[in-house]
Amino acid sequence: MLFNALTDVAEGQVLKADVCIVGSGAAGMTLALALQGRGLSVIVLEAGGPTETTEAIQDAYRGRMSGIRTWEPHRMRRRQLGGSTTDWAGWCMPLEREDFLERPWIPRSGWPITYDELAPYYALANRILELGDVPWDRDVLLATSPHEPWPSAPREYETRFFRFSPPTRFGPKYGPVLAAANDVAIYLFANVVEIVLDDARKNVSRLECRAYAGSGVPVPFRVEAARFVLAMGGIENARILLASRSQEPGGVANGSGFVGRCFMEHPHYYSSAGLIAPNVPDLGLYLRHAVEVWTGASTQKVELMGVWAPTAALRESLGLVDFTIELSPGMEIDNEMIGANTASALLARRDERPERVGLTIRAEQTPDEESRVMLSEEVDALGVPRVDLRWTIRREDDVALKRALVAAGVFVARTLGGRLFVPSEGDRFDWTPLPGGHHMGTTRMAANARDGVVDRNCRCFDVENLYIAGSSVFPTGGSANPTLTIVALATRLADHLLTGS
Amino acid sequence: MLRLPRRVLLRALLLEGTAGIIAASGLPACVSEKEAESSDAARLSVLSGYFDGRLAEAARIGRVSLSNDALQAAGHLEALERSAEIIASARDPGPALAELDARVEAELAKGDVVEVAGWILSPTEVALCILAARQLDG
Ligand SMILES: Cc1cc2nc3c(=O)[nH]c(=O)nc-3n(C[C@H](O)[C@H](O)[C@H](O)COP(=O)(O)OP(=O)(O)OC[C@H]3O[C@@H](n4cnc5c(N)ncnc54)[C@H](O)[C@@H]3O)c2cc1C
């Protein structure tokens, strides 16, 4: 069922359900889809409207950027049905097995769940994101592509694969499915403004909400439920917890002090490094291309793109965060002192015109408590403090990236006879990072209440009936784009809510 | 194989370029003028051959690496010494090029690299670029 809070909810009304989900993006809608038809009544509160957003609605997302200045906060996510999947590009990749382990060289690394625990949910996420049933098996994907990896016998660097969702727009794709369900009620223009705890401060008793579409007088109403799930995105999940401070000055579920902290992005370094290489073969594996895969039941078309990435062994030996390298053949190399033409003299005996390949690096970043979502003193039209986003990247990450790319230079020279250019300043990699719109870490998952905000089941340590869905629970971000993992975790959370296991 | 004291060689190299090394080696004194000319040509052809005639570009890399002291900073000055020796003693480019190639390969296998304006290069190839710069700049 689909309701408009502006017209269908009376002032002061109390809505009730077994489960209340806040947000209808990738996380919230996946959860609602998985709970539908399973004997629970579900309310989904969505701040935006059905098909498009307006500047006035987006205004609630405005905020300050006191760290790296990039896309402004209201330009990097969407407040509408389907959330930011309205804008996403559909690049998908699971996290690496090692991403879940504690990596002693990365402070605060290690998930309280394993890759194997999440693997079955990746299979479900594949379907939701319209990626087909083909498993995430590199050998299978490689065997189906007509192209060969480059170099043919990789060692320190391996080839991983991105796959591409159409991209699935959750609003138009799944909105109608949920609107047709009797046990799911979606309320549009329903903005949560505060989480209120019970007297013991152990459970959420209600959510304070406002019906509002960017103009007019906001109309208050409430929602009561047995269990609540915040699925508002990686910045807003932290914001609403911090902003709900009428009972607890540090905000709700913030006994550890980690709410808002360890904000992570995937810094994208577009066409930053570059290489020249002689006698380059077909690089088709590293371009977006479609392949057909026999799944045992049917033939499915899969869109693939290979990227280079450091092996787990190299990451461990050099103490690296993870990253991937996208290859763009023919791209100019941005080096004023020694351009690709000049450097080609080094390879001239083997190839008069060596191929130039631009490299785009997408990196993980070390969780850093000082990189964080905070509240500013300014409030939005609903009285909720705006965010102050202080995104920072530790110098150590830039230093490690430089180390990794020097190793890549050796790899390129030894295995391909090529030469690599790495933009750097002294001992650190030096290029302007751009964000991916991937907001992670601000309500991190941990093994105990001291080290994080939610437990292995995404339940808040401090508040028994409050759960969090989305990439804010990622304790580390890996280098893979987050949405596949967000969807996998949301289906896993649905299982937990349904079975308690 | 010709061996020069390191101090002599570097001084010769930095002050007088490849010609200085060749002079410091004393080789021309032992041969007739005609022979000297032909072995000088052989030496030049090693450098030129290494870069397939693109000495000007190699020299540019050499100048940048000299201005940054790239080889010295990376602790690979011996590559300069050794490359200069190989070139100075070359009578025929073929074996010299093969030896230089083998050195580059061995350095990369060991992970010995020098960074010049962001390019990750082998010490020997940087040394050859420096020699090319000295050659062209006199
Ligand atoms: C330009 C762009 C490109 C991207 N490309 C990719 C990609 O290729 N691959 C990839 O993996 N990821 C990509 N992403 C990231 C991807 O969009 C997000 O990971 C994903 O949408 C997050 O899902 P979510 O449900 O956690 O949050 P969102 O999708 O942002 O959904 C949050 C929902 O909560 C609602 N909400 C917020 N506050 C309130 C409130 N107070 N009350 C009620 N409701 C509220 C919002 O309106 C919204 O519907 C991209 C992002 C951008 C911006």
PDB file of N, CA and C in Angstrom, chain A residues 148-202:
ATOM      1  N   GLU A 148      41.559 -12.137 -22.977  1.00  0.00           N
ATOM      2  CA  GLU A 148      42.553 -12.704 -22.058  1.00  0.00           C
ATOM      3  C   GLU A 148      42.961 -11.662 -21.021  1.00  0.00           C
ATOM      4  N   PRO A 149      43.378 -12.119 -19.827  1.00  0.00           N
ATOM      5  CA  PRO A 149      43.901 -11.141 -18.856  1.00  0.00           C
ATOM      6  C   PRO A 149      45.255 -10.613 -19.315  1.00  0.00           C
ATOM      7  N   TRP A 150      45.589  -9.478 -18.842  1.00  0.00           N
ATOM      8  CA  TRP A 150      46.853  -8.832 -19.209  1.00  0.00           C
ATOM      9  C   TRP A 150      47.543  -8.422 -17.926  1.00  0.00           C
ATOM     10  N   PRO A 151      48.676  -8.916 -17.563  1.00  0.00           N
ATOM     11  CA  PRO A 151      49.455  -9.908 -18.302  1.00  0.00           C
ATOM     12  C   PRO A 151      48.841 -11.295 -18.139  1.00  0.00           C
ATOM     13  N   SER A 152      49.357 -12.254 -18.908  1.00  0.00           N
ATOM     14  CA  SER A 152      48.700 -13.555 -18.906  1.00  0.00           C
ATOM     15  C   SER A 152      48.945 -14.312 -17.598  1.00  0.00           C
ATOM     16  N   ALA A 153      50.062 -14.042 -16.941  1.00  0.00           N
ATOM     17  CA  ALA A 153      50.324 -14.747 -15.674  1.00  0.00           C
ATOM     18  C   ALA A 153      50.506 -13.740 -14.556  1.00  0.00           C
ATOM     19  N   PRO A 154      49.400 -13.161 -14.078  1.00  0.00           N
ATOM     20  CA  PRO A 154      49.529 -12.143 -13.044  1.00  0.00           C
ATOM     21  C   PRO A 154      50.068 -12.727 -11.747  1.00  0.00           C
ATOM     22  N   ARG A 155      50.783 -11.923 -11.012  1.00  0.00           N
ATOM     23  CA  ARG A 155      51.283 -12.416  -9.720  1.00  0.00           C
ATOM     24  C   ARG A 155      50.873 -11.471  -8.605  1.00  0.00           C
ATOM     25  N   GLU A 156      51.600 -10.376  -8.466  1.00  0.00           N
ATOM     26  CA  GLU A 156      51.263  -9.477  -7.357  1.00  0.00           C
ATOM     27  C   GLU A 156      49.916  -8.789  -7.570  1.00  0.00           C
ATOM     28  N   TYR A 157      49.572  -8.595  -8.834  1.00  0.00           N
ATOM     29  CA  TYR A 157      48.294  -7.970  -9.151  1.00  0.00           C
ATOM     30  C   TYR A 157      47.422  -8.994  -9.854  1.00  0.00           C
ATOM     31  N   GLU A 158      46.131  -9.015  -9.474  1.00  0.00           N
ATOM     32  CA  GLU A 158      45.222  -9.978 -10.069  1.00  0.00           C
ATOM     33  C   GLU A 158      44.126  -9.221 -10.817  1.00  0.00           C
ATOM     34  N   THR A 159      43.350  -9.944 -11.600  1.00  0.00           N
ATOM     35  CA  THR A 159      42.218  -9.322 -12.283  1.00  0.00           C
ATOM     36  C   THR A 159      40.944  -9.657 -11.518  1.00  0.00           C
ATOM     37  N   ARG A 160      40.225  -8.611 -11.122  1.00  0.00           N
ATOM     38  CA  ARG A 160      38.896  -8.797 -10.521  1.00  0.00           C
ATOM     39  C   ARG A 160      37.858  -8.256 -11.493  1.00  0.00           C
ATOM     40  N   PHE A 161      36.589  -8.523 -11.200  1.00  0.00           N
ATOM     41  CA  PHE A 161      35.550  -8.099 -12.140  1.00  0.00           C
ATOM     42  C   PHE A 161      34.481  -7.230 -11.499  1.00  0.00           C
ATOM     43  N   PHE A 162      34.151  -6.156 -12.199  1.00  0.00           N
ATOM     44  CA  PHE A 162      32.911  -5.439 -11.916  1.00  0.00           C
ATOM     45  C   PHE A 162      31.831  -6.067 -12.784  1.00  0.00           C
ATOM     46  N   ARG A 163      30.615  -6.118 -12.249  1.00  0.00           N
ATOM     47  CA  ARG A 163      29.452  -6.438 -13.076  1.00  0.00           C
ATOM     48  C   ARG A 163      28.488  -5.264 -12.947  1.00  0.00           C
ATOM     49  N   PHE A 164      27.596  -5.161 -13.915  1.00  0.00           N
ATOM     50  CA  PHE A 164      26.782  -3.957 -13.981  1.00  0.00           C
ATOM     51  C   PHE A 164      25.297  -4.252 -13.876  1.00  0.00           C
ATOM     52  N   SER A 165      24.702  -3.617 -12.897  1.00  0.00           N
ATOM     53  CA  SER A 165      23.249  -3.635 -12.775  1.00  0.00           C
ATOM     54  C   SER A 165      22.724  -2.718 -13.879  1.00  0.00           C
ATOM     55  N   PRO A 166      21.458  -2.898 -14.337  1.00  0.00           N
ATOM     56  CA  PRO A 166      20.969  -2.105 -15.510  1.00  0.00           C
ATOM     57  C   PRO A 166      21.185  -0.594 -15.496  1.00  0.00           C
ATOM     58  N   PRO A 167      21.189   0.207 -14.500  1.00  0.00           N
ATOM     59  CA  PRO A 167      21.124  -0.024 -13.058  1.00  0.00           C
ATOM     60  C   PRO A 167      19.679  -0.065 -12.555  1.00  0.00           C
ATOM     61  N   THR A 168      19.464  -0.919 -11.580  1.00  0.00           N
ATOM     62  CA  THR A 168      18.123  -1.059 -11.001  1.00  0.00           C
ATOM     63  C   THR A 168      17.752   0.232 -10.272  1.00  0.00           C
ATOM     64  N   ARG A 169      16.645   0.831 -10.671  1.00  0.00           N
ATOM     65  CA  ARG A 169      16.100   2.002  -9.955  1.00  0.00           C
ATOM     66  C   ARG A 169      15.020   1.459  -9.022  1.00  0.00           C
ATOM     67  N   PHE A 170      15.294   1.488  -7.745  1.00  0.00           N
ATOM     68  CA  PHE A 170      14.404   0.820  -6.797  1.00  0.00           C
ATOM     69  C   PHE A 170      12.997   1.414  -6.773  1.00  0.00           C
ATOM     70  N   GLY A 171      12.888   2.736  -6.992  1.00  0.00           N
ATOM     71  CA  GLY A 171      11.554   3.376  -6.950  1.00  0.00           C
ATOM     72  C   GLY A 171      10.624   2.764  -7.979  1.00  0.00           C
ATOM     73  N   PRO A 172      10.916   2.959  -9.273  1.00  0.00           N
ATOM     74  CA  PRO A 172      10.017   2.406 -10.287  1.00  0.00           C
ATOM     75  C   PRO A 172       9.995   0.879 -10.342  1.00  0.00           C
ATOM     76  N   LYS A 173      11.100   0.237  -9.982  1.00  0.00           N
ATOM     77  CA  LYS A 173      11.151  -1.228 -10.108  1.00  0.00           C
ATOM     78  C   LYS A 173      10.375  -1.913  -8.971  1.00  0.00           C
ATOM     79  N   TYR A 174      10.656  -1.511  -7.734  1.00  0.00           N
ATOM     80  CA  TYR A 174      10.065  -2.245  -6.608  1.00  0.00           C
ATOM     81  C   TYR A 174       8.962  -1.472  -5.882  1.00  0.00           C
ATOM     82  N   GLY A 175       8.852  -0.157  -6.145  1.00  0.00           N
ATOM     83  CA  GLY A 175       7.770   0.627  -5.524  1.00  0.00           C
ATOM     84  C   GLY A 175       6.411  -0.011  -5.805  1.00  0.00           C
ATOM     85  N   PRO A 176       6.103  -0.311  -7.064  1.00  0.00           N
ATOM     86  CA  PRO A 176       4.792  -0.907  -7.374  1.00  0.00           C
ATOM     87  C   PRO A 176       4.586  -2.274  -6.708  1.00  0.00           C
ATOM     88  N   VAL A 177       5.658  -3.047  -6.545  1.00  0.00           N
ATOM     89  CA  VAL A 177       5.530  -4.365  -5.893  1.00  0.00           C
ATOM     90  C   VAL A 177       5.079  -4.164  -4.446  1.00  0.00           C
ATOM     91  N   LEU A 178       5.717  -3.232  -3.764  1.00  0.00           N
ATOM     92  CA  LEU A 178       5.370  -2.992  -2.358  1.00  0.00           C
ATOM     93  C   LEU A 178       4.020  -2.294  -2.240  1.00  0.00           C
ATOM     94  N   ALA A 179       3.704  -1.438  -3.206  1.00  0.00           N
ATOM     95  CA  ALA A 179       2.407  -0.742  -3.171  1.00  0.00           C
ATOM     96  C   ALA A 179       1.270  -1.753  -3.280  1.00  0.00           C
ATOM     97  N   ALA A 180       1.544  -2.886  -3.933  1.00  0.00           N
ATOM     98  CA  ALA A 180       0.503  -3.901  -4.113  1.00  0.00           C
ATOM     99  C   ALA A 180       0.411  -4.847  -2.912  1.00  0.00           C
ATOM    100  N   ALA A 181       1.341  -4.741  -1.985  1.00  0.00           N
ATOM    101  CA  ALA A 181       1.358  -5.676  -0.843  1.00  0.00           C
ATOM    102  C   ALA A 181       0.450  -5.167   0.284  1.00  0.00           C
ATOM    103  N   ASN A 182      -0.333  -6.074   0.892  1.00  0.00           N
ATOM    104  CA  ASN A 182      -1.254  -5.665   1.970  1.00  0.00           C
ATOM    105  C   ASN A 182      -0.540  -5.432   3.286  1.00  0.00           C
ATOM    106  N   ASP A 183       0.587  -6.100   3.443  1.00  0.00           N
ATOM    107  CA  ASP A 183       1.248  -6.037   4.753  1.00  0.00           C
ATOM    108  C   ASP A 183       2.359  -4.985   4.804  1.00  0.00           C
ATOM    109  N   VAL A 184       2.558  -4.256   3.719  1.00  0.00           N
ATOM    110  CA  VAL A 184       3.575  -3.193   3.714  1.00  0.00           C
ATOM    111  C   VAL A 184       2.887  -1.864   3.398  1.00  0.00           C
ATOM    112  N   ALA A 185       3.089  -0.892   4.258  1.00  0.00           N
ATOM    113  CA  ALA A 185       2.518   0.438   4.005  1.00  0.00           C
ATOM    114  C   ALA A 185       3.662   1.434   3.837  1.00  0.00           C
ATOM    115  N   ILE A 186       3.789   1.986   2.634  1.00  0.00           N
ATOM    116  CA  ILE A 186       4.824   3.007   2.419  1.00  0.00           C
ATOM    117  C   ILE A 186       4.171   4.370   2.593  1.00  0.00           C
ATOM    118  N   TYR A 187       4.768   5.199   3.412  1.00  0.00           N
ATOM    119  CA  TYR A 187       4.295   6.578   3.574  1.00  0.00           C
ATOM    120  C   TYR A 187       5.302   7.514   2.938  1.00  0.00           C
ATOM    121  N   LEU A 188       4.846   8.240   1.918  1.00  0.00           N
ATOM    122  CA  LEU A 188       5.721   9.220   1.265  1.00  0.00           C
ATOM    123  C   LEU A 188       5.633  10.555   2.003  1.00  0.00           C
ATOM    124  N   PHE A 189       6.602  11.395   1.806  1.00  0.00           N
ATOM    125  CA  PHE A 189       6.694  12.709   2.467  1.00  0.00           C
ATOM    126  C   PHE A 189       6.630  12.557   3.992  1.00  0.00           C
ATOM    127  N   ALA A 190       7.122  11.415   4.476  1.00  0.00           N
ATOM    128  CA  ALA A 190       7.092  11.105   5.919  1.00  0.00           C
ATOM    129  C   ALA A 190       8.518  11.206   6.461  1.00  0.00           C
ATOM    130  N   ASN A 191       8.809  12.321   7.093  1.00  0.00           N
ATOM    131  CA  ASN A 191      10.170  12.604   7.569  1.00  0.00           C
ATOM    132  C   ASN A 191      10.323  12.274   9.047  1.00  0.00           C
ATOM    133  N   VAL A 192      11.276  11.436   9.373  1.00  0.00           N
ATOM    134  CA  VAL A 192      11.563  11.176  10.789  1.00  0.00           C
ATOM    135  C   VAL A 192      12.428  12.327  11.307  1.00  0.00           C
ATOM    136  N   VAL A 193      12.035  12.902  12.447  1.00  0.00           N
ATOM    137  CA  VAL A 193      12.816  14.014  12.987  1.00  0.00           C
ATOM    138  C   VAL A 193      13.443  13.687  14.343  1.00  0.00           C
ATOM    139  N   GLU A 194      12.928  12.647  15.008  1.00  0.00           N
ATOM    140  CA  GLU A 194      13.551  12.266  16.279  1.00  0.00           C
ATOM    141  C   GLU A 194      13.223  10.831  16.652  1.00  0.00           C
ATOM    142  N   ILE A 195      14.212  10.175  17.271  1.00  0.00           N
ATOM    143  CA  ILE A 195      13.999   8.838  17.826  1.00  0.00           C
ATOM    144  C   ILE A 195      13.791   9.024  19.325  1.00  0.00           C
ATOM    145  N   VAL A 196      12.676   8.502  19.850  1.00  0.00           N
ATOM    146  CA  VAL A 196      12.396   8.661  21.282  1.00  0.00           C
ATOM    147  C   VAL A 196      12.499   7.292  21.952  1.00  0.00           C
ATOM    148  N   LEU A 197      13.289   7.238  23.037  1.00  0.00           N
ATOM    149  CA  LEU A 197      13.493   5.980  23.765  1.00  0.00           C
ATOM    150  C   LEU A 197      12.481   5.836  24.894  1.00  0.00           C
ATOM    151  N   ASP A 198      12.321   4.608  25.390  1.00  0.00           N
ATOM    152  CA  ASP A 198      11.452   4.401  26.556  1.00  0.00           C
ATOM    153  C   ASP A 198      12.170   4.907  27.816  1.00  0.00           C
ATOM    154  N   ASP A 199      11.488   4.811  28.953  1.00  0.00           N
ATOM    155  CA  ASP A 199      12.062   5.381  30.170  1.00  0.00           C
ATOM    156  C   ASP A 199      13.391   4.732  30.549  1.00  0.00           C
ATOM    157  N   ALA A 200      13.469   3.419  30.308  1.00  0.00           N
ATOM    158  CA  ALA A 200      14.711   2.704  30.652  1.00  0.00           C
ATOM    159  C   ALA A 200      15.823   2.999  29.629  1.00  0.00           C
ATOM    160  N   ARG A 201      15.459   3.639  28.553  1.00  0.00           N
ATOM    161  CA  ARG A 201      16.390   3.977  27.458  1.00  0.00           C
ATOM    162  C   ARG A 201      17.040   2.742  26.850  1.00  0.00           C
ATOM    163  N   LYS A 202      16.271   1.683  26.855  1.00  0.00           N
ATOM    164  CA  LYS A 202      16.778   0.420  26.304  1.00  0.00           C
ATOM    165  C   LYS A 202      16.089   0.083  24.988  1.00  0.00           C
TER     166      LYS A 202
END
